[in-house]
């Protein structure tokens, strides 16, 4: 069963506009959520995270929103830049996960057009 | 470069052969993780070490998969009698010792192709 889902495999956005990437989860034991960015031929790079006790975390152009009742989180990138073009993964950690094991979604490919 | 390193970056092997991958974590990180990523999917957790102790290995895909971290520094992942379905990107990640939340830092991965 897929406990973390990213239902949009791809997203295309114009430079300067907002990019919104979505993620849904099913496991209510998840207590910490992360977003990673991945360029081709590289490993995932940590972007931003949020604890389940918060509903928003902001870092520069990146903001993550968490809606626990809906088991939904989203990543907002404003303004979007061509260099943001990459695959974005959301990940979640559960309270009973050994050693911070992460469960990843399938990823969303973001394309920012100049 | 003080990031996570993995070797080799690419490995092509024939079905039935054994392969071994190496991961060197960030030096002060005591936690080390192995993940597998297949095309179009997110990374899938395989196993986890804290120092030299393998604390979680139930997610290893079969008994053909094994991992070690003998001195609590670098780690190896071995796949015996490889099958075509083992073709994937194998990712290593590390994280520092902490009682709180923290992200995992990933290496560039080893891409395995089984012919």
Coordinates of C-alpha atoms in Angstrom, one line a residue:
Chain A
X1 CA 0.0 0.0 0.0
X2 CA 1.2 3.5 -0.9
X3 CA 1.2 5.4 2.4
X4 CA 2.5 8.6 0.7
X5 CA 1.1 9.6 -2.7
X6 CA 1.9 12.4 -5.1
X7 CA -0.9 12.2 -7.6
X8 CA 0.5 14.6 -10.1
X9 CA 3.5 13.1 -12.0
X10 CA 4.3 16.4 -13.6
X11 CA 3.7 20.1 -13.4
X12 CA 4.6 22.9 -15.7
X13 CA 4.8 26.5 -14.5
X14 CA 5.9 29.8 -16.0
X15 CA 8.9 31.5 -14.5
X16 CA 7.9 34.0 -11.8
X17 CA 4.6 32.3 -11.1
X18 CA 3.8 30.1 -8.1
X19 CA 4.4 26.3 -8.2
X20 CA 2.2 24.2 -5.9
X21 CA 3.2 20.5 -5.4
X22 CA 0.8 18.3 -3.5
X23 CA 1.2 15.2 -1.3
X24 CA -1.3 13.0 0.5
X25 CA -0.7 10.4 3.2
X26 CA -2.7 7.7 4.8
X27 CA -0.7 6.9 8.0
X28 CA -1.9 9.0 10.9
X29 CA 1.3 7.9 12.8
X30 CA 3.5 10.1 10.5
X31 CA 4.8 13.0 12.6
X32 CA 7.4 14.7 10.4
X33 CA 7.3 15.5 6.8
X34 CA 10.0 16.5 4.4
X35 CA 10.4 17.6 0.8
X36 CA 13.4 16.6 -1.3
X37 CA 14.5 17.9 -4.7
X38 CA 16.3 15.6 -7.2
X39 CA 18.2 16.5 -10.3
X40 CA 19.2 13.9 -12.8
X41 CA 22.2 11.8 -11.9
X42 CA 22.2 13.2 -8.3
X43 CA 20.8 12.0 -5.1
X44 CA 17.8 13.7 -3.5
X45 CA 18.6 17.0 -1.7
X46 CA 16.7 18.1 1.4
X47 CA 14.6 21.2 0.8
X48 CA 12.3 21.9 3.7
X49 CA 10.5 20.0 6.5
X50 CA 7.6 20.4 8.9
X51 CA 6.6 18.8 12.2
X52 CA 3.1 17.6 12.6
X53 CA 2.6 20.1 15.4
X54 CA 2.8 22.9 12.9
X55 CA 0.7 23.8 9.9
X56 CA 3.2 26.0 8.1
X57 CA 7.0 26.3 7.6
X58 CA 8.6 28.9 5.4
X59 CA 12.2 29.1 4.1
X60 CA 12.8 31.8 1.6
X61 CA 10.9 31.0 -1.6
X62 CA 9.7 27.7 -0.2
X63 CA 6.7 27.2 2.1
X64 CA 5.3 23.9 3.2
X65 CA 1.7 23.7 4.5
X66 CA 0.3 20.8 6.5
X67 CA -3.4 19.9 6.9
X68 CA -3.4 17.1 9.3
X69 CA -7.2 16.6 9.2
X70 CA -7.0 16.1 5.5
X71 CA -3.7 14.2 5.7
X72 CA -2.4 16.6 3.0
X73 CA 0.7 18.7 2.6
X74 CA 1.8 21.0 -0.1
X75 CA 5.0 22.8 -1.2
X76 CA 4.7 26.3 -2.6
X77 CA 7.5 27.8 -4.5
X78 CA 7.2 31.6 -5.1
X79 CA 8.5 32.9 -7.5
X80 CA 9.4 29.8 -9.5
X81 CA 12.7 29.9 -11.3
X82 CA 14.1 27.7 -14.2
X83 CA 16.6 26.3 -11.8
X84 CA 13.8 24.8 -9.7
X85 CA 13.1 22.4 -12.5
X86 CA 13.6 19.0 -10.9
X87 CA 11.7 16.0 -9.5
X88 CA 10.2 16.8 -6.0
X89 CA 9.6 14.0 -3.5
X90 CA 7.6 14.3 -0.3
X91 CA 8.6 12.0 2.5
X92 CA 7.2 11.2 5.9
X93 CA 8.5 9.7 9.1
X94 CA 6.4 7.8 11.6
X95 CA 6.5 7.8 15.4
X96 CA 7.2 4.0 15.3
X97 CA 9.7 4.0 12.5
X98 CA 13.0 2.7 13.4
X99 CA 15.7 5.3 13.1
X100 CA 13.9 7.9 11.2
X101 CA 13.0 5.6 8.3
X102 CA 11.4 7.7 5.6
X103 CA 8.5 6.8 3.4
X104 CA 8.6 8.6 0.0
X105 CA 5.9 9.5 -2.5
X106 CA 6.4 8.8 -6.2
X107 CA 7.6 12.3 -7.1
X108 CA 6.4 15.2 -9.2
X109 CA 8.5 16.5 -12.1
X110 CA 8.4 20.3 -12.0
X111 CA 9.2 22.2 -15.2
X112 CA 9.7 25.9 -14.9
X113 CA 9.6 27.6 -18.3
X114 CA 11.6 30.8 -18.9
Chain B
X1 CA 33.8 17.4 -0.6
X2 CA 32.2 16.4 2.7
X3 CA 29.0 14.9 1.3
X4 CA 27.9 11.3 1.2
X5 CA 29.8 9.3 -1.4
X6 CA 29.0 6.1 -3.1
X7 CA 31.0 3.8 -5.3
X8 CA 30.7 2.7 -8.0
X9 CA 28.3 5.2 -9.6
X10 CA 27.3 2.6 -12.2
X11 CA 27.4 -1.1 -12.3
X12 CA 26.5 -3.5 -15.1
X13 CA 26.4 -7.1 -14.3
X14 CA 25.1 -10.4 -15.7
X15 CA 22.2 -12.2 -14.0
X16 CA 23.4 -14.5 -11.3
X17 CA 26.5 -12.5 -10.4
X18 CA 27.1 -11.0 -7.0
X19 CA 27.6 -7.2 -6.6
X20 CA 28.8 -5.0 -3.7
X21 CA 28.3 -1.3 -3.3
X22 CA 30.0 1.0 -0.9
X23 CA 28.8 4.1 0.9
X24 CA 30.9 6.6 2.8
X25 CA 28.6 8.8 5.0
X26 CA 29.3 12.3 6.2
X27 CA 32.0 11.8 8.8
X28 CA 30.2 12.9 12.0
X29 CA 27.0 11.1 11.0
X30 CA 26.4 7.9 13.0
X31 CA 23.1 6.9 11.2
X32 CA 23.3 5.3 7.8
X33 CA 20.4 4.2 5.5
X34 CA 20.1 2.3 2.3
X35 CA 17.2 2.9 -0.1
X36 CA 16.3 1.6 -3.5
X37 CA 14.7 3.6 -6.3
X38 CA 13.2 2.2 -9.4
X39 CA 12.1 4.2 -12.4
X40 CA 9.2 6.5 -11.8
X41 CA 9.1 5.7 -8.0
X42 CA 10.3 7.3 -4.9
X43 CA 13.1 5.8 -2.8
X44 CA 12.2 2.7 -0.9
X45 CA 13.8 2.1 2.5
X46 CA 15.9 -1.1 2.8
X47 CA 17.9 -1.0 6.0
X48 CA 19.4 1.2 8.7
X49 CA 22.5 1.3 10.9
X50 CA 23.2 3.2 14.0
X51 CA 27.0 3.1 14.3
X52 CA 27.9 -0.5 13.5
X53 CA 24.6 -1.9 14.6
X54 CA 22.0 -2.9 12.0
X55 CA 18.8 -1.9 13.8
X56 CA 16.3 -2.4 11.0
X57 CA 16.7 -5.0 8.2
X58 CA 13.2 -6.4 7.8
X59 CA 12.7 -4.3 4.7
X60 CA 15.6 -5.9 2.8
X61 CA 13.9 -7.3 -0.3
X62 CA 15.1 -10.9 0.0
X63 CA 17.8 -12.9 1.7
X64 CA 19.9 -12.2 -1.4
X65 CA 20.4 -8.7 0.0
X66 CA 22.7 -8.0 2.9
X67 CA 24.4 -5.0 4.4
X68 CA 27.3 -4.3 6.7
X69 CA 28.9 -1.4 8.6
X70 CA 31.7 -3.2 10.4
X71 CA 33.4 -0.2 12.0
X72 CA 30.5 2.2 12.1
X73 CA 31.9 4.3 9.3
X74 CA 31.5 3.1 5.7
X75 CA 28.9 0.6 4.7
X76 CA 28.5 -2.0 2.0
X77 CA 25.4 -3.4 0.4
X78 CA 25.7 -6.8 -1.3
X79 CA 23.3 -8.5 -3.7
X80 CA 23.9 -12.1 -4.4
X81 CA 22.7 -14.0 -7.5
X82 CA 21.4 -10.8 -9.1
X83 CA 18.2 -10.9 -11.0
X84 CA 16.9 -8.5 -13.7
X85 CA 14.4 -7.1 -11.2
X86 CA 17.3 -5.9 -9.1
X87 CA 18.1 -3.2 -11.7
X88 CA 17.6 0.1 -9.9
X89 CA 19.3 3.0 -8.3
X90 CA 20.7 2.2 -4.9
X91 CA 20.9 5.2 -2.6
X92 CA 22.7 5.7 0.6
X93 CA 21.9 8.4 3.2
X94 CA 23.3 9.5 6.5
X95 CA 22.1 11.6 9.4
X96 CA 23.7 13.0 12.6
X97 CA 23.2 11.6 16.1
X98 CA 20.2 13.5 17.6
X99 CA 17.2 12.9 19.7
X100 CA 15.1 15.2 17.6
X101 CA 14.0 15.4 14.0
X102 CA 16.6 15.8 11.2
X103 CA 16.8 15.3 7.6
X104 CA 18.8 12.6 5.8
X105 CA 21.6 13.5 3.4
X106 CA 21.7 11.4 0.3
X107 CA 24.6 10.3 -1.8
X108 CA 24.5 10.3 -5.7
X109 CA 23.5 6.6 -5.8
X110 CA 24.8 3.5 -7.6
X111 CA 22.8 2.6 -10.7
X112 CA 22.7 -1.2 -11.2
X113 CA 21.8 -2.8 -14.5
X114 CA 21.4 -6.5 -14.5
X115 CA 21.5 -8.0 -18.0

